[in-house]
XYZ file of C-alpha atoms in Angstrom:
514
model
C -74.691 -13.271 35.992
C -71.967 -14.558 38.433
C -72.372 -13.098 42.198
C -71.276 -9.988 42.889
C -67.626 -9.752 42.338
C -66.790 -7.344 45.091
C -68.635 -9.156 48.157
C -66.088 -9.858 50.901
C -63.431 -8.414 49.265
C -61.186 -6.599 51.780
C -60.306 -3.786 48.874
C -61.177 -2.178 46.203
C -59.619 -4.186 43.923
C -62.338 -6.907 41.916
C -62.215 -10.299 42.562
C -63.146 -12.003 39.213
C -66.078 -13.772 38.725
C -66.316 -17.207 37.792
C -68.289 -18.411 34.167
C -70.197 -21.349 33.546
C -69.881 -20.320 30.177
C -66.248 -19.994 29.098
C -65.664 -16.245 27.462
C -63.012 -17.613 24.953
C -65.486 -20.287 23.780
C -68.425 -17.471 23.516
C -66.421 -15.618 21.502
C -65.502 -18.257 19.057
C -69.268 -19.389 18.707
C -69.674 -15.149 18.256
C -66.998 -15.169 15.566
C -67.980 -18.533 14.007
C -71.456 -16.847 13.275
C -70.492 -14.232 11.376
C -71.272 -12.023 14.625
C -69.300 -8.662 14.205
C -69.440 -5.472 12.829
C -68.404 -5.455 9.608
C -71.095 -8.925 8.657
C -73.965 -8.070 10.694
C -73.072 -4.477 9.009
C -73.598 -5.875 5.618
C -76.506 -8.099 6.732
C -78.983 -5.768 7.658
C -77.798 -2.539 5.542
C -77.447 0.981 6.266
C -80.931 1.636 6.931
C -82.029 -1.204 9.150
C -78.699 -0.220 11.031
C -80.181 3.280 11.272
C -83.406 2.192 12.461
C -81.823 0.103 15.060
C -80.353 3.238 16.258
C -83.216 5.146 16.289
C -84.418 2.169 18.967
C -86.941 0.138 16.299
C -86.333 -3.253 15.231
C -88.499 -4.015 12.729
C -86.526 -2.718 9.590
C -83.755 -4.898 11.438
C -86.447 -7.944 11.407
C -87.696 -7.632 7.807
C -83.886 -8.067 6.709
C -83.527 -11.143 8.782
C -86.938 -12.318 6.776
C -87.749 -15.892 7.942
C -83.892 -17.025 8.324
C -82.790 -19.352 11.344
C -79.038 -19.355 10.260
C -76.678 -18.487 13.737
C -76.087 -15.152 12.806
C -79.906 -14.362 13.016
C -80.695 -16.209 15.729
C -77.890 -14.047 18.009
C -79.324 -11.178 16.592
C -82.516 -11.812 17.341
C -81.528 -13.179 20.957
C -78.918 -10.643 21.841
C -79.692 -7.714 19.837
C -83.312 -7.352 18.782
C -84.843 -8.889 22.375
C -86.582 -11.688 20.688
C -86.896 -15.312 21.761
C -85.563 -17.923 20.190
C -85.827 -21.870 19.551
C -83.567 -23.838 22.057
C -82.149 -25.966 19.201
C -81.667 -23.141 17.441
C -79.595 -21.260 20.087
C -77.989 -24.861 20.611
C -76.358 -24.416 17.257
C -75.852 -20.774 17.029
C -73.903 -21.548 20.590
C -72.771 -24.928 20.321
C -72.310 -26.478 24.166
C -73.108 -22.893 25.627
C -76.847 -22.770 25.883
C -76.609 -24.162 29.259
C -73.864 -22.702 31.000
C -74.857 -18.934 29.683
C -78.976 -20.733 31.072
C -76.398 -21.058 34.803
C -74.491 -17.690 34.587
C -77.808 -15.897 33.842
C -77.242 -14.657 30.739
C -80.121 -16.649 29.539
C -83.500 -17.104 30.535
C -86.717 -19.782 29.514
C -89.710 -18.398 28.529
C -92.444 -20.483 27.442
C -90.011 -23.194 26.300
C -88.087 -20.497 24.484
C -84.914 -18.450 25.181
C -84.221 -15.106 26.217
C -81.658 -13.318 26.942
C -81.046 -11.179 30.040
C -78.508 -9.059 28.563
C -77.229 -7.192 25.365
C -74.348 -8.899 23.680
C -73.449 -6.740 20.337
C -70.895 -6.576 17.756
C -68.633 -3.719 18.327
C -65.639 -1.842 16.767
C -63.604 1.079 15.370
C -60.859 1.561 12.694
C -57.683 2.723 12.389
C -58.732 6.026 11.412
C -61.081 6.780 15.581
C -57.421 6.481 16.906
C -57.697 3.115 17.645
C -59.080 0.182 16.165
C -60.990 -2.527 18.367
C -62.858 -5.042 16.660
C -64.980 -7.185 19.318
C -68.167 -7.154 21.622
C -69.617 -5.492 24.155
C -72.027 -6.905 26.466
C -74.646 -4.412 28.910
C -78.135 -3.989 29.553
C -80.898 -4.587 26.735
C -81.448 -1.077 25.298
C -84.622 0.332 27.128
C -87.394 1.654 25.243
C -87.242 -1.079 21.935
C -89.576 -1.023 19.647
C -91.738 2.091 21.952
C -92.039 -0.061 24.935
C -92.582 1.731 28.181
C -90.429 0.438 30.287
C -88.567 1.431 33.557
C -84.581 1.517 33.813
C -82.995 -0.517 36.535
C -80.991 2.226 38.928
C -77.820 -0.307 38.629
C -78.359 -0.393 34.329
C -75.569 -0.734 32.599
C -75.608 1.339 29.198
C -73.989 -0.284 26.119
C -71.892 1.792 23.756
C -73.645 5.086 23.388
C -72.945 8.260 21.357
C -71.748 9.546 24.211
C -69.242 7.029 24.863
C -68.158 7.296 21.433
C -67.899 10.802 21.024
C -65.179 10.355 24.242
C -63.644 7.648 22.426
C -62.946 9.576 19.349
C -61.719 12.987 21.319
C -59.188 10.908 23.311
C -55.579 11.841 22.568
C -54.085 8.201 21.480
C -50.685 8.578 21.879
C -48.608 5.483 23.750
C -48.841 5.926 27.393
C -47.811 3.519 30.191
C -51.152 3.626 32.838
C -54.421 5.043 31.788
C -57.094 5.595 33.977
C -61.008 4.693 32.591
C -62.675 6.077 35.566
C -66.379 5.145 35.132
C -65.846 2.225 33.054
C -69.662 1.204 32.964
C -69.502 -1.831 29.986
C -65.987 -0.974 29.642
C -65.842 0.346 26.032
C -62.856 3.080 26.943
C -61.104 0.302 28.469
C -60.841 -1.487 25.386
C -59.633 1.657 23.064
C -56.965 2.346 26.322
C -55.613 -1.501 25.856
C -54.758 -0.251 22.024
C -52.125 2.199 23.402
C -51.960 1.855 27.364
C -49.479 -0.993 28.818
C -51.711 -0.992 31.738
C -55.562 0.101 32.433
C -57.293 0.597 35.528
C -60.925 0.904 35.315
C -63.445 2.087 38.057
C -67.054 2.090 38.652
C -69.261 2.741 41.604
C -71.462 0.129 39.926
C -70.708 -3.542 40.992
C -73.054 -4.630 37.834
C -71.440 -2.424 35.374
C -68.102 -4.104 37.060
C -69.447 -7.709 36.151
C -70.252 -6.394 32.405
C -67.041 -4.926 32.135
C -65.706 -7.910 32.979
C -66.968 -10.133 30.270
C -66.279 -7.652 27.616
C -62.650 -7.632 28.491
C -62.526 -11.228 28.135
C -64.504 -11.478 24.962
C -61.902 -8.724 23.609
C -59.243 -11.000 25.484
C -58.005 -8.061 27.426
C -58.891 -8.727 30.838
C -54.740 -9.288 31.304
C -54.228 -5.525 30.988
C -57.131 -3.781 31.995
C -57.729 -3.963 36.247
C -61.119 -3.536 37.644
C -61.597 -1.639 40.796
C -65.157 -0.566 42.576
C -65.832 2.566 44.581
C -66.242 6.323 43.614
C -64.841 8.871 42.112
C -60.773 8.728 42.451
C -60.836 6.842 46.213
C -60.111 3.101 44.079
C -57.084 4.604 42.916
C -55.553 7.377 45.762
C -52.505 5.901 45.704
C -52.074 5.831 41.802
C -50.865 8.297 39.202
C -52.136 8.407 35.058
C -50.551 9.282 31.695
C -54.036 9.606 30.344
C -57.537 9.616 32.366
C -60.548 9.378 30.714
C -64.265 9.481 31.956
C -68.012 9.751 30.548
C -69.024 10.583 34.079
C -72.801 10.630 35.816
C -73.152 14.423 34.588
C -76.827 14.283 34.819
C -78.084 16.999 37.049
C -81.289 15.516 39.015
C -82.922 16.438 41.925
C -81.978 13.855 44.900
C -84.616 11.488 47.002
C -86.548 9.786 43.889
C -85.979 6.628 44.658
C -86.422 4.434 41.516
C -85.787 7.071 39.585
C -81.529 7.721 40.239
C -79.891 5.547 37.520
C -76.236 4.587 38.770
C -74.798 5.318 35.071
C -75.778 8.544 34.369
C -76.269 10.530 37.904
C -74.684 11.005 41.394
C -75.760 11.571 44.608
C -73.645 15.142 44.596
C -75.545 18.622 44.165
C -75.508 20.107 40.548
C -72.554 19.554 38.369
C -70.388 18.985 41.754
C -69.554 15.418 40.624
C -67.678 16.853 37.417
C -66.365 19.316 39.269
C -64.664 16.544 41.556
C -63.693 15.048 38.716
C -61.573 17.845 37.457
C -60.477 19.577 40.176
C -58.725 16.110 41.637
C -57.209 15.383 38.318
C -54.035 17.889 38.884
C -53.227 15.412 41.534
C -53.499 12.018 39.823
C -51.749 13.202 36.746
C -48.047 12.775 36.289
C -46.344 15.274 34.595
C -47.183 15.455 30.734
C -50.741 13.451 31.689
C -53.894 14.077 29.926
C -57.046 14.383 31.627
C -60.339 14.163 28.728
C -63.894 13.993 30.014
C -67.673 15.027 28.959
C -69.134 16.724 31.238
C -72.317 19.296 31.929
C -72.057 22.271 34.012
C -74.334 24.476 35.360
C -75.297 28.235 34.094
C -76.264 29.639 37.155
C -77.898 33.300 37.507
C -75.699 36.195 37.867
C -72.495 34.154 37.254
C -70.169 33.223 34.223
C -70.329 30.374 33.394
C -66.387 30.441 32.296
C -65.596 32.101 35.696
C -67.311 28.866 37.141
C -65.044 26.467 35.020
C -61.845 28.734 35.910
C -62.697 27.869 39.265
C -62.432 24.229 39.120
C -59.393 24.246 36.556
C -57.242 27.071 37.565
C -56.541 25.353 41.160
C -55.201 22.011 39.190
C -52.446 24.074 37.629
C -52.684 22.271 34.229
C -53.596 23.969 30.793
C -56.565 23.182 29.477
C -59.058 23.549 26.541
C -62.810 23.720 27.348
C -65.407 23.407 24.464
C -69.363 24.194 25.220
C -70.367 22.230 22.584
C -74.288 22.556 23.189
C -76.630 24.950 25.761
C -80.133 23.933 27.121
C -82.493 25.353 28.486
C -84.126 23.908 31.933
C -87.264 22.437 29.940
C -84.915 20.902 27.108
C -82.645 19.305 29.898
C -85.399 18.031 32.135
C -87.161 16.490 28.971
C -84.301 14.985 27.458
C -83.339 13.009 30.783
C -87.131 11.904 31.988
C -87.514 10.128 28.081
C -84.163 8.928 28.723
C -85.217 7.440 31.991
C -88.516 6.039 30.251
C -90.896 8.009 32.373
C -93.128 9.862 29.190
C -96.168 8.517 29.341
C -96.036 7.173 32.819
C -98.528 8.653 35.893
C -94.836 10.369 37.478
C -93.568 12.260 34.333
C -95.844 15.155 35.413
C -94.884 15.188 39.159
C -90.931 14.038 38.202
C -90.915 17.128 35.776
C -92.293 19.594 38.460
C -89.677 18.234 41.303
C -87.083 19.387 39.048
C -88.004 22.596 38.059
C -88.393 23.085 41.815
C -84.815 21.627 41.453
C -82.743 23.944 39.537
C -84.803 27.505 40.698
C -83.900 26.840 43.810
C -79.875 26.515 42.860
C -80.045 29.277 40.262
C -79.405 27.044 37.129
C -80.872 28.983 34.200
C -79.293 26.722 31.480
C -76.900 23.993 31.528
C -73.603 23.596 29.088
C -72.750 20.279 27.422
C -69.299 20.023 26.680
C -65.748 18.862 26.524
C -62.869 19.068 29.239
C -59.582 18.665 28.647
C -56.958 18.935 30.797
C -53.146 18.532 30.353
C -50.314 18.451 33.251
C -47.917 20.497 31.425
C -45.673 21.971 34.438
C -46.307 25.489 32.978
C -45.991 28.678 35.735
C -48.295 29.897 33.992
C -50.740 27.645 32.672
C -52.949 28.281 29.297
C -56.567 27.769 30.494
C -59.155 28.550 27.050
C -62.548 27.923 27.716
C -64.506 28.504 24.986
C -68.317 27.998 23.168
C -67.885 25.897 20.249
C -71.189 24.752 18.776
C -69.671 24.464 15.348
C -69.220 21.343 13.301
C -66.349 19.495 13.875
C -64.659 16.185 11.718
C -64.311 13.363 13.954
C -62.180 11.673 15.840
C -60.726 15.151 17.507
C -58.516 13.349 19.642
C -55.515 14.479 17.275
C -56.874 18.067 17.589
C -56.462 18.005 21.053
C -53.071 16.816 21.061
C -51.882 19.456 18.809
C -52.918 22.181 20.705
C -51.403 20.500 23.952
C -47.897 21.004 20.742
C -49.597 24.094 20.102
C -49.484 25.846 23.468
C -45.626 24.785 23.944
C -44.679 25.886 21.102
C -46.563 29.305 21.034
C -45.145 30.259 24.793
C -41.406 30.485 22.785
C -40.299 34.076 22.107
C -41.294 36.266 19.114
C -37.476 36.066 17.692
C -38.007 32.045 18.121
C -41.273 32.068 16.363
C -39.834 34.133 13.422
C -36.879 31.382 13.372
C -38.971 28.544 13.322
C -39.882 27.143 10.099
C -43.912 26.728 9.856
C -46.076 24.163 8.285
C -49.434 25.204 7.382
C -51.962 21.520 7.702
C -54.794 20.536 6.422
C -56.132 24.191 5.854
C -57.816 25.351 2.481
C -58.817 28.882 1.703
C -62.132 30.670 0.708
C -62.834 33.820 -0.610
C -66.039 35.848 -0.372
C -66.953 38.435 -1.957
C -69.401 40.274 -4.878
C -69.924 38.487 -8.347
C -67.232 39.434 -10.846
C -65.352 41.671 -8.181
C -61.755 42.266 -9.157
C -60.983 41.408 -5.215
C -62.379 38.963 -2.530
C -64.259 41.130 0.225
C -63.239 38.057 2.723
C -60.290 35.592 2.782
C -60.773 33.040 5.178
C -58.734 30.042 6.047
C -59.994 26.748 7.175
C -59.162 23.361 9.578
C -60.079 20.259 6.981
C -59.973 18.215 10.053
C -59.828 17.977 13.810
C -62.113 21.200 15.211
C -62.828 22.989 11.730
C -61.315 26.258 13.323
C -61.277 29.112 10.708
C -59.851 32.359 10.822
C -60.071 35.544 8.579
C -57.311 36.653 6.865
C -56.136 39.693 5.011
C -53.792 39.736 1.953
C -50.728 39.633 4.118
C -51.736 37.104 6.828
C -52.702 35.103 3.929
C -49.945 35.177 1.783
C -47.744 34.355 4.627
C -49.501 31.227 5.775
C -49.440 30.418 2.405
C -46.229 30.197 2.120
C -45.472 28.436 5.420
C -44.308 24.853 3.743
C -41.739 23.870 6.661
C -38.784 25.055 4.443
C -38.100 28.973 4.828
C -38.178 30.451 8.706
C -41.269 32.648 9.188
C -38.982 35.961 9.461
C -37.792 35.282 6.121
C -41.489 34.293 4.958
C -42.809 37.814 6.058
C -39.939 39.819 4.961
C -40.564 38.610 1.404
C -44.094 39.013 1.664
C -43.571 42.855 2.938
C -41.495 43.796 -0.322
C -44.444 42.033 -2.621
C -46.906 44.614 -1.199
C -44.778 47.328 -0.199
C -44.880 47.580 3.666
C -42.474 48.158 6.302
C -41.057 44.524 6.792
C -40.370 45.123 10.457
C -43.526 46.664 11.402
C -45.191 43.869 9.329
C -43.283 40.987 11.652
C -44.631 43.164 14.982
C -47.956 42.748 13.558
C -47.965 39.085 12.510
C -45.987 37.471 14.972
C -49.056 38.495 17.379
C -51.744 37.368 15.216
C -49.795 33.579 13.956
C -49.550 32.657 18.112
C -53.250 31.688 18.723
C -52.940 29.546 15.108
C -50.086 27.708 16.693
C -52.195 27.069 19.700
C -55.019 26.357 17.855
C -52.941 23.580 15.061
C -53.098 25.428 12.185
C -49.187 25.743 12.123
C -47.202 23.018 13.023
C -42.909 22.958 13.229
């Protein structure tokens, strides 16, 4: 790759690198081939796709069969870590073999080619929120195939599920500066350029800087999208965001294993005090109506609440938020998880690694750790609506729309009772069940359900029902009630006292929209 783009540079704004190998031409020879999502998609077939993400190859291979065409041969270079014939590179990259050879993206071995990084076919419809069709280029995916091997520190992941579980809770609504704060190979960055006029992405990572770099060009969006180094929010003090997002280095390890630390996924703060950072400073770069959406992993330490803990790095921003614990391990789940992730199983440290941490987290208290989402949102309220809340339930990606409606949700529910009973509802994308004994006369259970977004439900009893059944954005809800209070009988003002209370948290939580 090109020397490091930041050396000499008096700030922490990039310099861009230089390329042998011209991006526009690589991504002509790319599309020439046939290289993107949907062909490569229908060359290799679900289950060799599967496999692939699973980390094995060979289902991958056996499609490919004996072929030599340029599609396989980038596949095989780029994708599956082979090597390849020179000539055959030569036409698969026509006039690029040498210039990638003097930007380092290639390599000889043996009189064959290899390539030094991962170049892949990458994209998203319409429906995630925002469609990208393109490439993203990072590290080779460690571990291929059941190789041990080690992880740089300074590797640079490719689109993970991680990344694209943050891509698909974003809130995509048009914004004028967006913040990608992390960027690694720069995959937010290139959803942001779908609905931000300008992008700023960070990274404390002058490789993942350089990768980022040739992905924007590939996806000819390096004119929007600015690339700063440092940590954290010092690249951009100055600066204030619509919309930041960030897949942070969440990864709680124990500091001093040198080796060991990989720059993408872990800091050199104590516990989850990077996150924290990361939410506590985003009341100040937000302007007013900005989003802040991040994953994140917090600590459950002993003899404190874990949503006390939260409240204690959101309630000082002054912005509402919505906080979903979407998973809880355990110590020996966590530590496991991340030492396979680093490649260590199997290797003489995994025994002594494993003990260090242990040692780790008894000594801070942490007796499980939350995976989860953050959302924040800069609404100017005196008040703000902070819900923090376990959610392990299934949920019908992208969320991102979700999220925006109860950022609606929350505005509309702080209005008066006499303005909620003289708004006219809309129930959305909500079905009913019933639950009850064989042949019964009578459900035992009504319950009404979210079709999309977070799959909230909520039981309901005949009147609560019948009500937000009615709720088709034509009669007020006063009205609605009142005519649902003669049907069974019941007092029709006692009945609005009752209901009004009980249809708030469904505004908040999108099942009623104005």
């Amino acid at each position: 790759m090109p020397a490091d783009p930041s050396s000499g540079a008096p700030s922490s704004h990039v310099a861009p690198p230089s390329y042998a190998a011209d991006p526009r031409r690589f991504a002509d020879a790319l599309r020439t081939a046939d290289f993107t999502v949907d062909r490569v998609g229908e060359r290799l077939g679900e289950r060799a796709g599967a496999a692939l993400g699973r980390n094995t190859t060979l289902a991958a291979l056996r499609a490919l069969g004996g072929d030599d065409d340029s599609q396989a041969t980038l596949l095989r270079l780029f994708v599956l870590q082979r090597t390849v014939d020179p000539e055959a590179a030569e036409r698969a990259l026509p006039g690029l073999v040498a210039p990638l050879l003097a930007d380092g993206m290639l390599t000889e071995v043996a009189g064959r080619l290899e390539a030094t990084v991962d170049v892949r076919p990458y994209g998203a419809d319409e429906a995630s929120g925002a469609a990208v069709d393109g490439w993203i280029v990072a590290d080779h995916v460690p571990g291929l195939d059941g190789r041990v091997t080690r992880t740089r520190p300074d590797f640079v992941l490719s689109a993970s599920p991680a990344s694209v579980t943050l891509t698909q809770m974003t809130v995509r609504r048009p914004v004028g500066r967006a913040l990608d704060l992390g960027t690694g190979c720069g995959v937010q960055s290139l959803h942001l350029a779908t609905h931000a006029d300008r992008v700023v992405a960070t990274d404390l990572n002058p490789r993942a800087l350089r990768l980022a770099d040739l992905t924007l060009r590939l996806n000819e969006v390096e004119d929007r999208v600015d690339l700063r180094l440092g940590s954290l929010y010092e690249p951009v003090a100055d600066d204030r965001f619509d919309l930041i997002v960030s897949n942070p280095p969440y990864v709680m390890s124990p500091p001093g294993a040198e080796g060991v630390r990989l720059a993408y996924r872990e800091g050199d703060f104590l516990a989850d005090e990077l996150v924290a950072r990361v939410v506590r400073g985003a009341g100040d770069m937000l302007t007013e109506g900005g989003t802040l959406q991040v994953l994140a992993n917090w600590a459950h330490i002993a003899g404190q609440d874990w949503i006390e803990r939260l409240h204690g790095w959101i309630d000082p921003t002054g912005c509402d938020a919505l906080v979903l614990q979407r998973e809880v391990l355990d110590p020996y789940e966590y530590i496991e998880l991340w030492l396979n992730d680093a490649g260590l199983v199997g290797s003489p440290e995994y025994a002594g690694r494993y003990a260090q941490w242990l040692e780790y987290f008894d000594g801070l208290g942490i007796e499980a750790v939350g995976l989860g989402w953050v959302s924040l949102h800069r609404a100017g309220h005196d008040r703000p609506h902070v819900q923090i809340e376990d959610w392990p339930h299934s949920v019908v990606q992208p969320v991102g729309a979700a999220f925006a409606a109860q950022q609606r949700g929350v505005a509309f529910a702080r209005r008066s009772d006499e303005e909620l009973l003289a708004t006219s509802w809309r129930l959305v994308g909500t079905v009913q069940e019933t639950y009850g004994v064989p042949g019964a006369a009578d459900p035992e259970h009504i319950v009404l359900r979210q079709q999309a977004g977070l799959g909230r439900a909520v039981e309901a009893d005949t009147a609560l029902a019948g009500v937000l059944g009615a709720c088709d954005g034509e009669l007020p809800l006063g009205v609605i009630i009142t005519a649902v209070a003669q049907l069974l009988e019941a007092d029709a003002e006692a009945l609005r006292a009752e209901l009004v209370g009980r249809i708030r948290p469904l505004v908040v939580d999108g099942f009623l929209v104005a």
